[in-house]
CSV table of N, CA and C and ligand atoms in Angstrom, one decimal:
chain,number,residue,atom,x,y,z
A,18,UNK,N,151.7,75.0,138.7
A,18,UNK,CA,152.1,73.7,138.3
A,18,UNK,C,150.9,72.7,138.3
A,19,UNK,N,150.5,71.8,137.5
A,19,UNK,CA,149.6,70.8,137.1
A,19,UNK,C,149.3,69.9,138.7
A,20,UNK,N,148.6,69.8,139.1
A,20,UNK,CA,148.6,68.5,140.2
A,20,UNK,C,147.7,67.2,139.5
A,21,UNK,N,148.7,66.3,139.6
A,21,UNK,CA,147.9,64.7,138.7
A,21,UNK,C,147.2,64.6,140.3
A,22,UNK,N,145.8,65.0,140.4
A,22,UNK,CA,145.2,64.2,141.7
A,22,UNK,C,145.3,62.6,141.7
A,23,UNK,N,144.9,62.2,140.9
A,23,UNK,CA,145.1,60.7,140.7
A,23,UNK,C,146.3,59.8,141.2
A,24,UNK,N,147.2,60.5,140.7
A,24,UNK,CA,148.8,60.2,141.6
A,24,UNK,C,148.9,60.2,143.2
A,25,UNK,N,148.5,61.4,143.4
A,25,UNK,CA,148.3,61.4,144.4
A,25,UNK,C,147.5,60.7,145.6
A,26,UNK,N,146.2,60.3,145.0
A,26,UNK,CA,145.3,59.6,145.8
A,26,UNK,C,146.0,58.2,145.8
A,27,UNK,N,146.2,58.0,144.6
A,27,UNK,CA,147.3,56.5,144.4
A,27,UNK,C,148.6,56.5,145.8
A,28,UNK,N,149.3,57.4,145.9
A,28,UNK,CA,150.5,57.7,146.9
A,28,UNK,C,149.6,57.5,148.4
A,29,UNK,N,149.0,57.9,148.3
A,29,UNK,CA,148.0,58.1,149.9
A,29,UNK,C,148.3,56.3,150.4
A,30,UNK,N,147.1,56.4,149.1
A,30,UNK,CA,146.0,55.0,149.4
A,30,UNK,C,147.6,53.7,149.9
A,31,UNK,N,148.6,53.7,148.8
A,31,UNK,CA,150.0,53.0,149.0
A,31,UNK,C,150.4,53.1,150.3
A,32,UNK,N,150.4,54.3,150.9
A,32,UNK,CA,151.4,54.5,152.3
A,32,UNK,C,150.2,54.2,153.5
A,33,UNK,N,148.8,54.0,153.3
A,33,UNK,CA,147.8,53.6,154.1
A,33,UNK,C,148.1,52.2,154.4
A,34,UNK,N,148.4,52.0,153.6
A,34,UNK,CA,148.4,50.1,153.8
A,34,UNK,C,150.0,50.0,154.4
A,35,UNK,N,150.7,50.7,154.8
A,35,UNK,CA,151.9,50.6,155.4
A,35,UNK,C,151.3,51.2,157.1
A,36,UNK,N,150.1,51.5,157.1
A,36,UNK,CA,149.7,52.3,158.3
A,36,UNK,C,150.3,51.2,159.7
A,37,UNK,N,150.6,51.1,161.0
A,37,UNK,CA,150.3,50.6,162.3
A,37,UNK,C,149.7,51.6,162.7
A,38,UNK,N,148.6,50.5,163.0
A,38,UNK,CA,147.3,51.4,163.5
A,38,UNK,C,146.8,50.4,164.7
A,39,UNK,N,147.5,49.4,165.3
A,39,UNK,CA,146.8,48.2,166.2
A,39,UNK,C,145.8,49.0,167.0
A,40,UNK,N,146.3,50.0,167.8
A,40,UNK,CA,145.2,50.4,168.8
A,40,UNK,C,144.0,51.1,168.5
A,41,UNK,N,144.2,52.2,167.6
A,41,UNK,CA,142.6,52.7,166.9
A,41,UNK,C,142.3,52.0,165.9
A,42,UNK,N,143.3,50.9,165.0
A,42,UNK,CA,142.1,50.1,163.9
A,42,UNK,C,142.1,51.3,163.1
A,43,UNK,N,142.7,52.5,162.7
A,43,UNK,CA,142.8,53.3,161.9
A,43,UNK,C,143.9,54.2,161.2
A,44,UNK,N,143.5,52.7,160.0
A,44,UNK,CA,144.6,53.6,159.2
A,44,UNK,C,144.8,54.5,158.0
A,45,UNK,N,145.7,55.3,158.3
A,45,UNK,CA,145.9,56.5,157.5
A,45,UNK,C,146.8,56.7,156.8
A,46,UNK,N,146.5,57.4,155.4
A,46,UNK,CA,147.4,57.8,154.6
A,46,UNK,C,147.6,58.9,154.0
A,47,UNK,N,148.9,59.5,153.5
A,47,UNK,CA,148.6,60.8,153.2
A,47,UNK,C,149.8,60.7,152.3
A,48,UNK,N,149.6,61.3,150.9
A,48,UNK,CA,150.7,62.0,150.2
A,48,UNK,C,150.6,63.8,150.2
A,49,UNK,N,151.9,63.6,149.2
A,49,UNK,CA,151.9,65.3,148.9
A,49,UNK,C,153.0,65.6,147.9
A,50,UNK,N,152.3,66.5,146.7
A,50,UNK,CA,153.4,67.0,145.8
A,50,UNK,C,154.3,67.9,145.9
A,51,UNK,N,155.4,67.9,145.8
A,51,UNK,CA,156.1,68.7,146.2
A,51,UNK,C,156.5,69.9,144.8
A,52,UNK,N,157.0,70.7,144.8
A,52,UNK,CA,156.8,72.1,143.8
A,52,UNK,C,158.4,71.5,142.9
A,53,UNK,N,158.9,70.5,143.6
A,53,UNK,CA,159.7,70.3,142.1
A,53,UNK,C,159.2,68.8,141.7
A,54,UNK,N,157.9,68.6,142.0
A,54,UNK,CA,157.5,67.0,141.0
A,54,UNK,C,157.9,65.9,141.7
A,55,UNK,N,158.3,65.7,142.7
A,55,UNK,CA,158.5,64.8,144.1
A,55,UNK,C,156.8,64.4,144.4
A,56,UNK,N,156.9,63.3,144.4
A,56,UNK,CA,155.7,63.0,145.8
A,56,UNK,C,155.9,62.4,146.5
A,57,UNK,N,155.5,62.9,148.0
A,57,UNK,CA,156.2,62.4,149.6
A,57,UNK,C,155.0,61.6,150.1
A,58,UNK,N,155.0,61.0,150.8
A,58,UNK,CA,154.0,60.2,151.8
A,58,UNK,C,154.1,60.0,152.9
A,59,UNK,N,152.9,59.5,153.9
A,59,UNK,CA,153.4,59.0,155.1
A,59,UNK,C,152.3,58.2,155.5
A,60,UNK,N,152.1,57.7,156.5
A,60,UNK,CA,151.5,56.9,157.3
A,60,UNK,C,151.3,56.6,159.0
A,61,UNK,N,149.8,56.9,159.4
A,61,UNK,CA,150.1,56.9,160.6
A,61,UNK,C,151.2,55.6,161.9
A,62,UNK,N,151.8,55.8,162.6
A,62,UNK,CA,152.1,54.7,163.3
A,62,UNK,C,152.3,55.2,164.6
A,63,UNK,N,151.4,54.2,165.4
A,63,UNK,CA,150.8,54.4,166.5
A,63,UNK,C,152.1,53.5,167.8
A,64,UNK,N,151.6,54.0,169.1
A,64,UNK,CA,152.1,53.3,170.0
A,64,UNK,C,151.8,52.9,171.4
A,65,UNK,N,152.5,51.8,172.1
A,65,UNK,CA,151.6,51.0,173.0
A,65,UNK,C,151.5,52.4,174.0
A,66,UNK,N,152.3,53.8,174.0
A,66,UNK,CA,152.0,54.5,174.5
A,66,UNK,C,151.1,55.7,173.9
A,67,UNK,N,149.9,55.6,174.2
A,67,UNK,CA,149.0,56.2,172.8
A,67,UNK,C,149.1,57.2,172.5
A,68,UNK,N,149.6,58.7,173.5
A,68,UNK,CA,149.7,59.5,173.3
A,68,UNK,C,151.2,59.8,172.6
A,69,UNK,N,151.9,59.1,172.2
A,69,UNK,CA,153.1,59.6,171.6
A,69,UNK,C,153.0,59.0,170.1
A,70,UNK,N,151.9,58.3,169.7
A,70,UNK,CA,151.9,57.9,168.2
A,70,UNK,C,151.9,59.1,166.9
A,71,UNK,N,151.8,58.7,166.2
A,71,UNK,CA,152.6,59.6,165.0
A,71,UNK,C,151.2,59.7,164.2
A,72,UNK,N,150.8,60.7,163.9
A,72,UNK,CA,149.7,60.8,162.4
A,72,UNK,C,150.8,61.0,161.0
A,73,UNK,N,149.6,60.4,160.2
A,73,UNK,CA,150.6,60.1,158.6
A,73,UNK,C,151.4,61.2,158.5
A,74,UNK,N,150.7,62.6,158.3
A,74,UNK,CA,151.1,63.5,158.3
A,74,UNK,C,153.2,64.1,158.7
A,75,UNK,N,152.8,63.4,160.3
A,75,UNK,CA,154.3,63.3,160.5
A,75,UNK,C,155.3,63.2,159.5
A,76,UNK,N,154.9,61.4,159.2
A,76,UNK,CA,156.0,60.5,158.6
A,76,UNK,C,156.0,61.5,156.9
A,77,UNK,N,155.0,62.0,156.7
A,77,UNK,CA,155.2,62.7,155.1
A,77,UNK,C,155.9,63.7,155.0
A,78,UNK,N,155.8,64.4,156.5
A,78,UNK,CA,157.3,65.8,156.2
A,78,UNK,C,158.3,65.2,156.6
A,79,UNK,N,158.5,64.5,157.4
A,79,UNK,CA,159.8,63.6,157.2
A,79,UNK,C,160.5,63.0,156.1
A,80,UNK,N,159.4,62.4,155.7
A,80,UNK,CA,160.0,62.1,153.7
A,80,UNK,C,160.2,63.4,152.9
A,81,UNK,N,159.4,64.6,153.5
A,81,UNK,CA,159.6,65.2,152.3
A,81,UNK,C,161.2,66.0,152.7
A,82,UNK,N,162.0,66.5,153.8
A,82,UNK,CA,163.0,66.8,154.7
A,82,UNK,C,164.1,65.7,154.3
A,83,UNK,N,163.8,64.8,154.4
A,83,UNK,CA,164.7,63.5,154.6
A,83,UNK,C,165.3,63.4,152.6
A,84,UNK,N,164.2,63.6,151.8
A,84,UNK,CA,164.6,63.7,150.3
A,84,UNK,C,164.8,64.3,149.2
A,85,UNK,N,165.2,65.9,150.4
A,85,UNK,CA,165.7,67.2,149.4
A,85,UNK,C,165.1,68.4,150.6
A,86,UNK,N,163.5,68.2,150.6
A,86,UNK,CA,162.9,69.6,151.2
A,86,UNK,C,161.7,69.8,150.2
A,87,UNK,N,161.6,71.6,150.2
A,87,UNK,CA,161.0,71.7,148.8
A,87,UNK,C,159.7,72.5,149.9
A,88,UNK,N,158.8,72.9,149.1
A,88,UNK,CA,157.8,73.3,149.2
A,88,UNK,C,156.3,72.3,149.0
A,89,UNK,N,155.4,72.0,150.2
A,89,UNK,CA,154.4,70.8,149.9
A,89,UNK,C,153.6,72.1,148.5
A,90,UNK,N,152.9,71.2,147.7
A,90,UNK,CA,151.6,72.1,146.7
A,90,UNK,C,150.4,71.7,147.0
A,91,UNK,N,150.4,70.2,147.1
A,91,UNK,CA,149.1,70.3,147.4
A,91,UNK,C,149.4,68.8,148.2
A,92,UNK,N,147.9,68.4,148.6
A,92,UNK,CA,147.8,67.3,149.6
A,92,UNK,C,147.0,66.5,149.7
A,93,UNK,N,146.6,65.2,149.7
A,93,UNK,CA,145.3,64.1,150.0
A,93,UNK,C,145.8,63.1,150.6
A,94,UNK,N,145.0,63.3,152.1
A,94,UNK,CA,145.0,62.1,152.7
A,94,UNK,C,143.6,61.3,152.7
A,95,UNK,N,143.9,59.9,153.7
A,95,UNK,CA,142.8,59.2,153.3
A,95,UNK,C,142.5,58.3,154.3
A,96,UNK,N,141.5,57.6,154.4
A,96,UNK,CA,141.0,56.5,155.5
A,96,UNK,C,141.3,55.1,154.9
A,97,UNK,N,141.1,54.1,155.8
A,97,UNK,CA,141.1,52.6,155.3
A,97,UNK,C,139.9,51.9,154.2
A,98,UNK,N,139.3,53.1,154.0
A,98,UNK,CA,137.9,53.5,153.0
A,98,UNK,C,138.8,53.5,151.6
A,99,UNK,N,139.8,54.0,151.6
A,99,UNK,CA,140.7,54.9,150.4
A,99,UNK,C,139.7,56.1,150.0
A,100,UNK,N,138.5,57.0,151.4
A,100,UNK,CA,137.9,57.6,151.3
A,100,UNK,C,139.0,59.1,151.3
A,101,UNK,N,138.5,60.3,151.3
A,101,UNK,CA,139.5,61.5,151.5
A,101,UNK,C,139.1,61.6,153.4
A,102,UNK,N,140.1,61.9,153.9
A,102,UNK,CA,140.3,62.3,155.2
A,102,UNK,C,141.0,63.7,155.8
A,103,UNK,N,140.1,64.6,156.4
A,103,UNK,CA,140.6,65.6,156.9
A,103,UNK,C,141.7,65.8,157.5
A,104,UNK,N,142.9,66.3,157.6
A,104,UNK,CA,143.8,66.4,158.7
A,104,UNK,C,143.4,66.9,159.8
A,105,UNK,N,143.7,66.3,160.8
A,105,UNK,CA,143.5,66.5,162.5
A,105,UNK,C,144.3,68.1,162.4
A,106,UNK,N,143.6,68.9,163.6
A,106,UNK,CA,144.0,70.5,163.4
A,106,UNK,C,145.4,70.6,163.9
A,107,UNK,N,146.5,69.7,164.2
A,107,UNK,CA,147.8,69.4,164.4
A,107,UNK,C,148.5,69.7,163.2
A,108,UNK,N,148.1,68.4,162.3
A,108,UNK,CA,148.9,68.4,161.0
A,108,UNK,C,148.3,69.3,160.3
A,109,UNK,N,147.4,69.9,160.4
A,109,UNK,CA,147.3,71.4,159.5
A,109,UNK,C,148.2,72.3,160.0
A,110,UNK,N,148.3,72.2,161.3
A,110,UNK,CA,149.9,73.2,161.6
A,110,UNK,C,150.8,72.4,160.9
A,111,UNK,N,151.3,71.1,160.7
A,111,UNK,CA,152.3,70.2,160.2
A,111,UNK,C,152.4,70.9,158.7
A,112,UNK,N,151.6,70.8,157.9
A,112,UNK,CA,151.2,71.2,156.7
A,112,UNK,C,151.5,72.9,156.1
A,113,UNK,N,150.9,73.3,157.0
A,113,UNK,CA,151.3,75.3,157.0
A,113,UNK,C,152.8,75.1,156.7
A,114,UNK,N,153.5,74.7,157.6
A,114,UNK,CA,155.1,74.9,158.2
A,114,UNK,C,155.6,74.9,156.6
A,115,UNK,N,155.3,73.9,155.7
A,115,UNK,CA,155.4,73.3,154.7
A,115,UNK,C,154.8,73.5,153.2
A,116,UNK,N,153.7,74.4,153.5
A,116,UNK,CA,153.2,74.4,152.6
A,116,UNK,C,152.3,75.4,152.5
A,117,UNK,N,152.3,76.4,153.3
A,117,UNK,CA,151.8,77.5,153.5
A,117,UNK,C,150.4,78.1,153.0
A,118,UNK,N,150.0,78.9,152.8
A,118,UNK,CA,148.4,79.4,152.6
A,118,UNK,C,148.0,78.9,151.5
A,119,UNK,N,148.6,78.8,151.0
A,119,UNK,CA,148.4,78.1,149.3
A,119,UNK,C,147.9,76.9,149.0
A,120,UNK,N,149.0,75.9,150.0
A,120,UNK,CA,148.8,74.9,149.7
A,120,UNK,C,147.9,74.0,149.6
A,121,UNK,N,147.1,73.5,148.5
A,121,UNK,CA,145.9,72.4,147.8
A,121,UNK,C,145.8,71.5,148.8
A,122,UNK,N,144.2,71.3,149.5
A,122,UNK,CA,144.1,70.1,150.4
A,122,UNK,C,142.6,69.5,149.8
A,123,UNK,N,143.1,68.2,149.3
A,123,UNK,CA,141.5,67.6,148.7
A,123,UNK,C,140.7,67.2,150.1
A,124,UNK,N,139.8,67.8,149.7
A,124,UNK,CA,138.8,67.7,151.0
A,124,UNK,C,137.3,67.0,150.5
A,125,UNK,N,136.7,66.5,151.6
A,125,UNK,CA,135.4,65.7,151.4
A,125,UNK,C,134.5,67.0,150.9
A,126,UNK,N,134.9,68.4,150.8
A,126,UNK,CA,133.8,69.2,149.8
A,126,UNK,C,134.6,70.1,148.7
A,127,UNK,N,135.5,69.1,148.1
A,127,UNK,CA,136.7,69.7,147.5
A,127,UNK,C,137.7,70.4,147.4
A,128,UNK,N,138.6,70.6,146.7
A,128,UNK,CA,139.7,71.5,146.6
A,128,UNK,C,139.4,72.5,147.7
A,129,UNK,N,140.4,72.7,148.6
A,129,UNK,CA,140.6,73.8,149.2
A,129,UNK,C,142.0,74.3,149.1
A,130,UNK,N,142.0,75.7,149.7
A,130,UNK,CA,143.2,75.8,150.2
A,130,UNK,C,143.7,75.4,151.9
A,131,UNK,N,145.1,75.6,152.0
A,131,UNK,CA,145.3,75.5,153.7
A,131,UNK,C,144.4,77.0,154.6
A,132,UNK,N,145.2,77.7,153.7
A,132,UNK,CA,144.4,78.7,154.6
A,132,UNK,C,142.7,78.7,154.6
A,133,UNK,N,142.1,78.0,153.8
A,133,UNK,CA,140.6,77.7,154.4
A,133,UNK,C,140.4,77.2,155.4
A,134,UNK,N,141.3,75.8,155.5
A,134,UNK,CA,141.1,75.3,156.2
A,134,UNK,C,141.8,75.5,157.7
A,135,UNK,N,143.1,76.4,157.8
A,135,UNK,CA,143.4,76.9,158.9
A,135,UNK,C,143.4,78.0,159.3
A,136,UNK,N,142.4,78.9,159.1
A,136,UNK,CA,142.2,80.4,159.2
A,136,UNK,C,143.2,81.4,160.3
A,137,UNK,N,143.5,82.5,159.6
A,137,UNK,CA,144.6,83.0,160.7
A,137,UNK,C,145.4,82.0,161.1
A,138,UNK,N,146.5,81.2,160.7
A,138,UNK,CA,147.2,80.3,161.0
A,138,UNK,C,148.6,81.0,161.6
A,139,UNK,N,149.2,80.8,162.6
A,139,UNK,CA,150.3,81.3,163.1
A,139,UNK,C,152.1,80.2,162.4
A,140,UNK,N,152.3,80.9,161.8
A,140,UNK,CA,153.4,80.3,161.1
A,140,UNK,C,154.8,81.4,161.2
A,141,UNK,N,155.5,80.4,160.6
A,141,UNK,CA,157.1,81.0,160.9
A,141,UNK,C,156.8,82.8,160.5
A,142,UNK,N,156.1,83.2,159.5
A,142,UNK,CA,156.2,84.9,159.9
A,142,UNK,C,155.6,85.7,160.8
A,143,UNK,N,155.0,85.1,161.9
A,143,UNK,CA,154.9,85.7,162.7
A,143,UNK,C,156.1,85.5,163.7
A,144,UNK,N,157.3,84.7,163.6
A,144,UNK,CA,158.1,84.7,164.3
A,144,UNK,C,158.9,85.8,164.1
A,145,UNK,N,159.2,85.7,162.5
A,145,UNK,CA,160.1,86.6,162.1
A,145,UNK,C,159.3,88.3,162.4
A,146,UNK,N,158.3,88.4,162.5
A,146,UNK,CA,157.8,89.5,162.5
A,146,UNK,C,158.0,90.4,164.2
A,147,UNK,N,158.1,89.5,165.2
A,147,UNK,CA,158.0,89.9,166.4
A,147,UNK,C,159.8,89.9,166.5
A,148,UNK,N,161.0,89.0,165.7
A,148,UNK,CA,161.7,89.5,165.9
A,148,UNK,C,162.3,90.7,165.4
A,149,UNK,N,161.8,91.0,164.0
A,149,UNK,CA,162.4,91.9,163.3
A,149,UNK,C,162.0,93.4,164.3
A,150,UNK,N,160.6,93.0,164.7
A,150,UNK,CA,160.5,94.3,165.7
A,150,UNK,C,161.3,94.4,167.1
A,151,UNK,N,162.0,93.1,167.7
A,151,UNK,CA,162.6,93.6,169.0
A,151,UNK,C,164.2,93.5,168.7
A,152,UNK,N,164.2,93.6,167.6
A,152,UNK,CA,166.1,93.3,167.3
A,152,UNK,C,166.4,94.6,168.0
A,153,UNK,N,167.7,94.5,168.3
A,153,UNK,CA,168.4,95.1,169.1
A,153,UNK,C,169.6,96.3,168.0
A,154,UNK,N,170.0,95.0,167.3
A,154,UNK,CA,171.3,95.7,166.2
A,154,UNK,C,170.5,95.6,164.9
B,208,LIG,N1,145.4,60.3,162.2
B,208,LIG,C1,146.3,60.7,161.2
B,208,LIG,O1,147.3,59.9,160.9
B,208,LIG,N2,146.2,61.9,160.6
B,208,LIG,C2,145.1,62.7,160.8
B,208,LIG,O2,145.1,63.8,160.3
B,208,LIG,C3,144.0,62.3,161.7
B,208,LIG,C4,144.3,61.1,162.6
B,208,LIG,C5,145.6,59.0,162.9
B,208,LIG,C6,146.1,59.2,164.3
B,208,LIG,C7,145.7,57.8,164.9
B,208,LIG,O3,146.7,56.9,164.7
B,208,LIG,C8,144.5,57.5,164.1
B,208,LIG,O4,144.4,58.3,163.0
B,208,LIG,C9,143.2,57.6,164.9
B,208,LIG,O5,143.0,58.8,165.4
């Protein structure tokens, strides 16, 4: 399927400026295409308890769950730069769940995939794999 990067960086840069960021001063944004022509977004939002705030990431599988589902394809998030921004190695698990080895992440040294960037990544088939081996019936 075609990815308009440009849409996308456009979708980020939009849901950045929705960011609450009071306590780091940093805000983030992130979209993502989804495999039927959807694009989902999110935005970080933070809290006066700092450890329970949300990276963009979050709020974008939530839109993408909350507006059908689907499969992520690819992804760009970004800084208050409207520079490209790495995902924190959290939301690259957030991302896998979602979008699995395949999935397109624009990165500060280009196009990658997820699995570059999350090597050996433990995802739902290793669940299914340990149960299919202890099933009983
Ligand atoms: N942040 C994200 O939203 N996504 C990332 O992948 C990296 C970090 C947010 C979390 C926090 O609100 C702020 O950036 C500073 O760490």
């Amino acid at each position: 399927m075609t990815i308009n990067w440009d849409d996308l960086h456009t979708a980020a840069v939009a849901a950045m400026k929705h960011a609450y960021a009071p306590y780091s001063q940093f805000p983030v944004g992130v979209a993502g295409l989804v495999d039927d022509g959807r694009i989902v977004s999110g935005c970080n939002v933070e809290n006066a308890s700092y450890g329970v705030g949300l990276c963009a990431e979050c709020g974008m599988v939530s839109h993408l769950a909350m507006t059908g589902g689907g499969r992520l394809v690819a992804v760009w998030c970004v800084d208050a730069r409207e520079e490209t921004l790495m995902p924190c190695g959290r939301c690259r698990q957030l991302l896998y769940e979602f979008g699995g080895p395949t999935c397109q992440i624009y990165t500060p040294e280009g196009i990658m995939t997820l699995a570059q960037i999350l090597p050996q990544a433990f995802g739902p088939a290793d669940l299914d794999a340990v149960r299919d081996a202890t099933a009983t019936t």
